Tab-separated table of C-alpha atoms in Angstrom:
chain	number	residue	atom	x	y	z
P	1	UNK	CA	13.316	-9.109	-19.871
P	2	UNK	CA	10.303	-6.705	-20.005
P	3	UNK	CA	8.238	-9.721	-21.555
P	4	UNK	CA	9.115	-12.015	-18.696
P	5	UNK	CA	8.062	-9.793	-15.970
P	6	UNK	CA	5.305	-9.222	-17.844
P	7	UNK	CA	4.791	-13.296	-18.234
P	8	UNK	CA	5.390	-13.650	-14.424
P	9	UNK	CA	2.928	-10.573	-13.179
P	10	UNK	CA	0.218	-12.051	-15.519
P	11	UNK	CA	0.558	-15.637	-13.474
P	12	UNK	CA	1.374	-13.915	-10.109
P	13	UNK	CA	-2.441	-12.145	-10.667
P	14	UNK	CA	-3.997	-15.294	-11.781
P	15	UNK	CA	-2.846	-16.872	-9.018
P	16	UNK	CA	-3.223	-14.949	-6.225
P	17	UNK	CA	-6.767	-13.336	-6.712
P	18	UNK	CA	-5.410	-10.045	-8.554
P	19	UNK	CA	-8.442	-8.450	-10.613
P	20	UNK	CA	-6.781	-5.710	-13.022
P	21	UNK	CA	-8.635	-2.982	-14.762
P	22	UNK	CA	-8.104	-1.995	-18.123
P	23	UNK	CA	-4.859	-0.060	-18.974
P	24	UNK	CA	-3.308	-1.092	-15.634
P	25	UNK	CA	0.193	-1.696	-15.716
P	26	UNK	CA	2.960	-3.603	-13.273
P	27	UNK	CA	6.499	-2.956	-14.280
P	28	UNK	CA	9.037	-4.848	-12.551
P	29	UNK	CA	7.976	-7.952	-10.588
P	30	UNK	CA	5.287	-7.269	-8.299
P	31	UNK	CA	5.185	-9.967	-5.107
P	32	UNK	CA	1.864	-11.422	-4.160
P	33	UNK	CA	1.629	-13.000	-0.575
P	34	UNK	CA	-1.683	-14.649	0.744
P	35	UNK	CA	-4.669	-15.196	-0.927
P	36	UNK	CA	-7.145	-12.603	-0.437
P	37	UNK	CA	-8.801	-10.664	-3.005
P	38	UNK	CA	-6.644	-7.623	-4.843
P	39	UNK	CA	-9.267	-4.809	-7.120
P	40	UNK	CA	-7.393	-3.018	-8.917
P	41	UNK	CA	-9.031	-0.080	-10.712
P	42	UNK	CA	-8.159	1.237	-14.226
P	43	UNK	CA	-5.458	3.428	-15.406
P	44	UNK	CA	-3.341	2.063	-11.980
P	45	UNK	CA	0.490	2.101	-12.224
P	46	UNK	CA	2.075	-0.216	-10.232
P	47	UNK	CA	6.443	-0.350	-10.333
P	48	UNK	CA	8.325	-2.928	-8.830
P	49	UNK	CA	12.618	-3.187	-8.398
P	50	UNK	CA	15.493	-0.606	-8.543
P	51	UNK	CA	15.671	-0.699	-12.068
P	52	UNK	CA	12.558	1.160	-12.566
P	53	UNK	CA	12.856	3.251	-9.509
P	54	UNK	CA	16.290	3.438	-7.546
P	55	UNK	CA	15.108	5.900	-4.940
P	56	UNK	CA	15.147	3.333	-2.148
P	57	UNK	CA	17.680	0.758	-3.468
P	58	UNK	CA	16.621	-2.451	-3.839
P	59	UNK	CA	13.169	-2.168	-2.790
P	60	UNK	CA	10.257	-4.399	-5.041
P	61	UNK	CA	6.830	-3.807	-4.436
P	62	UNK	CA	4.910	-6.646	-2.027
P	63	UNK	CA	0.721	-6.921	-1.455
P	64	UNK	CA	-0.220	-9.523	1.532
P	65	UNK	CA	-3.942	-9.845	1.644
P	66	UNK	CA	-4.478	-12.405	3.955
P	67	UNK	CA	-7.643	-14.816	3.190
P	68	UNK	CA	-10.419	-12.663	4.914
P	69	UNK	CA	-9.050	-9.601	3.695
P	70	UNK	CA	-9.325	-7.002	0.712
P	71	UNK	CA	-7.368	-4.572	-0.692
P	72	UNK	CA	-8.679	-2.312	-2.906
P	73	UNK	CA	-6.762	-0.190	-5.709
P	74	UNK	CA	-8.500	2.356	-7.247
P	75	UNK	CA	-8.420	4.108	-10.745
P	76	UNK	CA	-5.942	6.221	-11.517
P	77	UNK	CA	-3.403	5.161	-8.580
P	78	UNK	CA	0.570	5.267	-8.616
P	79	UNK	CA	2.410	2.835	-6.442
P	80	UNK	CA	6.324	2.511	-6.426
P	81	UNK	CA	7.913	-0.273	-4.264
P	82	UNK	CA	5.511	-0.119	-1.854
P	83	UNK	CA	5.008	-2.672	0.821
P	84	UNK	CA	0.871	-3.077	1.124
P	85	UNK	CA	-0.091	-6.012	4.325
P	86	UNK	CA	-4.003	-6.458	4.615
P	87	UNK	CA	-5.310	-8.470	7.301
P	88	UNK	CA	-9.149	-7.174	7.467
P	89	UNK	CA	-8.926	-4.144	4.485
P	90	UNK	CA	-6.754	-1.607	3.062
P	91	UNK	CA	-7.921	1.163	0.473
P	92	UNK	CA	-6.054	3.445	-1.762
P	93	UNK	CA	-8.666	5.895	-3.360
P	94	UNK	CA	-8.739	7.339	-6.908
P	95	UNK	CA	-5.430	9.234	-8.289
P	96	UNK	CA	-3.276	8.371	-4.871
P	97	UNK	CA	0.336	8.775	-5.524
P	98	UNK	CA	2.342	6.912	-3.529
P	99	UNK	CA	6.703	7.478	-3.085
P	100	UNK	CA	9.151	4.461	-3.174
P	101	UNK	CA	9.925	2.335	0.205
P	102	UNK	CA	6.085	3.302	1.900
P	103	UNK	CA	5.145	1.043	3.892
P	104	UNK	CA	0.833	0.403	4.701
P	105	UNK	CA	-0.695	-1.981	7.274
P	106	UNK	CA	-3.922	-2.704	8.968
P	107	UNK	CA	-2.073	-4.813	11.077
P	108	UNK	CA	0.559	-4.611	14.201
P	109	UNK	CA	2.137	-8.424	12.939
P	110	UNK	CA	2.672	-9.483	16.677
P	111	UNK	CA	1.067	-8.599	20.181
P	112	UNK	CA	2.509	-5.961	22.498
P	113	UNK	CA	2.086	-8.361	25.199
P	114	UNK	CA	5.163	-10.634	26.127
P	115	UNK	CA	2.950	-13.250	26.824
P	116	UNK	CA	0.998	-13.587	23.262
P	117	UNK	CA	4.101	-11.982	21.659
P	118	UNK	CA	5.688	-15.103	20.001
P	119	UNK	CA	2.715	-16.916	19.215
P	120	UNK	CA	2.032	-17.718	15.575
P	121	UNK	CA	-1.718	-16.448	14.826
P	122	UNK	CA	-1.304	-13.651	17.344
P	123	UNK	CA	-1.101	-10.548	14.772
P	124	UNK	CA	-2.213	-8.262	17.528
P	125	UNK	CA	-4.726	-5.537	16.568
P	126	UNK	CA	-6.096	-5.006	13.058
P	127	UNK	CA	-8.163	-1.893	11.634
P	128	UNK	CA	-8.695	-0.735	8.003
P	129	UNK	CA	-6.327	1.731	6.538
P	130	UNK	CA	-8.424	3.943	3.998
P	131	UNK	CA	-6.107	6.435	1.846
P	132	UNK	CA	-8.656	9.008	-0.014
P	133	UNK	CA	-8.334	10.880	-3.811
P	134	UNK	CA	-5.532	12.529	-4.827
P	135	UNK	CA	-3.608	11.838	-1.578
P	136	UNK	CA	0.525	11.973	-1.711
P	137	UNK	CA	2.646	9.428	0.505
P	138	UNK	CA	6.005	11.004	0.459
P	139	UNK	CA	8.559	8.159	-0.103
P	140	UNK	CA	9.722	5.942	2.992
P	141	UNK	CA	6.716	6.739	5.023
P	142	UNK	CA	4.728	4.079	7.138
P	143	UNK	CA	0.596	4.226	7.552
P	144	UNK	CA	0.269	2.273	10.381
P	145	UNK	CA	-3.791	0.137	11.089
P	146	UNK	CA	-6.865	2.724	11.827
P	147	UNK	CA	-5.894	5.939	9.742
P	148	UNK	CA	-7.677	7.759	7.122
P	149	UNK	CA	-5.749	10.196	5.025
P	150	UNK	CA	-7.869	12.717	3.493
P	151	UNK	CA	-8.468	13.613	-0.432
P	152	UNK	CA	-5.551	15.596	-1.281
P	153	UNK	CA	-3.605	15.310	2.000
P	154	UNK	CA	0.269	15.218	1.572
P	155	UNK	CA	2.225	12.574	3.710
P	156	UNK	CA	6.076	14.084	3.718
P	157	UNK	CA	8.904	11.853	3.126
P	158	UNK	CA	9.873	9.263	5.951
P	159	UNK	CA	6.864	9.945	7.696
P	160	UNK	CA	5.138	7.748	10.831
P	161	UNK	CA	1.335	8.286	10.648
P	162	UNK	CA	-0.329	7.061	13.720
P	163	UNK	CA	-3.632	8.800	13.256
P	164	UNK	CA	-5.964	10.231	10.963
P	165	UNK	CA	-5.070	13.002	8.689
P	166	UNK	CA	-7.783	15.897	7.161
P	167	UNK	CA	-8.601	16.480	3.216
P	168	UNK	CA	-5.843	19.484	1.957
P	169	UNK	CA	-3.455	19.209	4.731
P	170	UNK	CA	-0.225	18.365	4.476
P	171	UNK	CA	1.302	16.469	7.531
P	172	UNK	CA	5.596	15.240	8.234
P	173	UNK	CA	7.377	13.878	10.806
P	174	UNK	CA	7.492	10.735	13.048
P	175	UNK	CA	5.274	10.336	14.781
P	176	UNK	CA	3.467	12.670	11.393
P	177	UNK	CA	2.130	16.109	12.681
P	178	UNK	CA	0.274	19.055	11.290
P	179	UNK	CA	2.324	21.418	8.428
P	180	UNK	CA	0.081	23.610	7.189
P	181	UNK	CA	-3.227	23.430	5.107
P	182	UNK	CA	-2.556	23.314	1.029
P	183	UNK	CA	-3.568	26.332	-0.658
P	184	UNK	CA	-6.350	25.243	-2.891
């Protein structure tokens, strides 16, 4: 089975604009929606299904990179079962660790207003999401469009960040506020 995920990744990334860097590894099978460009740096763990990680059930990992878009992996990352939508740019920075069931967007998907709510290219507001080295996104948190999480920072499980978050802090709660700063 290993050999046909590996089969299917390998033709997912071909198709869908996926650049890998060496010693980069999917396991499971990772979804690819859209058609924008995905860099993926080296050394970058990606996991995919409950069999390789049953924290959050039946999750899979999913990346959504709309034409005009990028979404940039860099070295060293760890992503499990993570759901990644960019409409204008998403980064994950060097060494970023990031829990099963997390959920990242640059994107609100629809309109707050009633009147544009329904309509089809209405995706409402878009703004990069930028995740710095070293960060932690506890599992089953959401990074919602605009925010910057700082090197190091540590996103608690189940978490609803809405703004930006300092380097060495670690931040929890929905909507995510202040914990403490990490003793370095």
């Amino acid at each position: 089975m290993f050999k046909l995920y590996k089969l299917i990744n390998w033709y997912n990334c071909k198709k869908h604009n996926v650049h890998m860097g060496e010693a980069s590894k999917m396991t499971g099978v990772v979804h690819f929606h859209g058609c924008g460009p995905i860099m993926i740096g080296k050394d970058v763990s990606i996991v995919s299904g409950e069999k390789y990680n049953p924290t959050v059930g039946e999750g899979s990992t999913h990346f959504r990179v709309w034409a005009k878009a990028k979404l940039v992996i860099k070295d060293h990352a760890g992503i499990s079962n993570t759901s990644i939508s960019a409409r204008e740019y998403v980064e994950i920075g060097e060494g970023v660790a990031i829990g099963a069931g997390c959920v990242i967007m640059d994107l609100d998907f629809h309109s707050v207003d009633p009147a544009d709510r329904g309509k089809y290219d209405d995706l409402g507001k878009v703004a990069p999401v930028i995740i710095k080295k070293g960060a932690f996104i506890g599992a089953k948190s959401t990074i919602l469009k605009g925010v910057t999480i700082g090197e190091h920072a540590v996103i608690g499980a189940c978490s609803v960040v809405t703004c930006d978050i300092p380097d060495n802090e670690i931040w929890a709660g929905n909507p995510a506020h202040f914990v403490r700063k990490l003793r370095m």
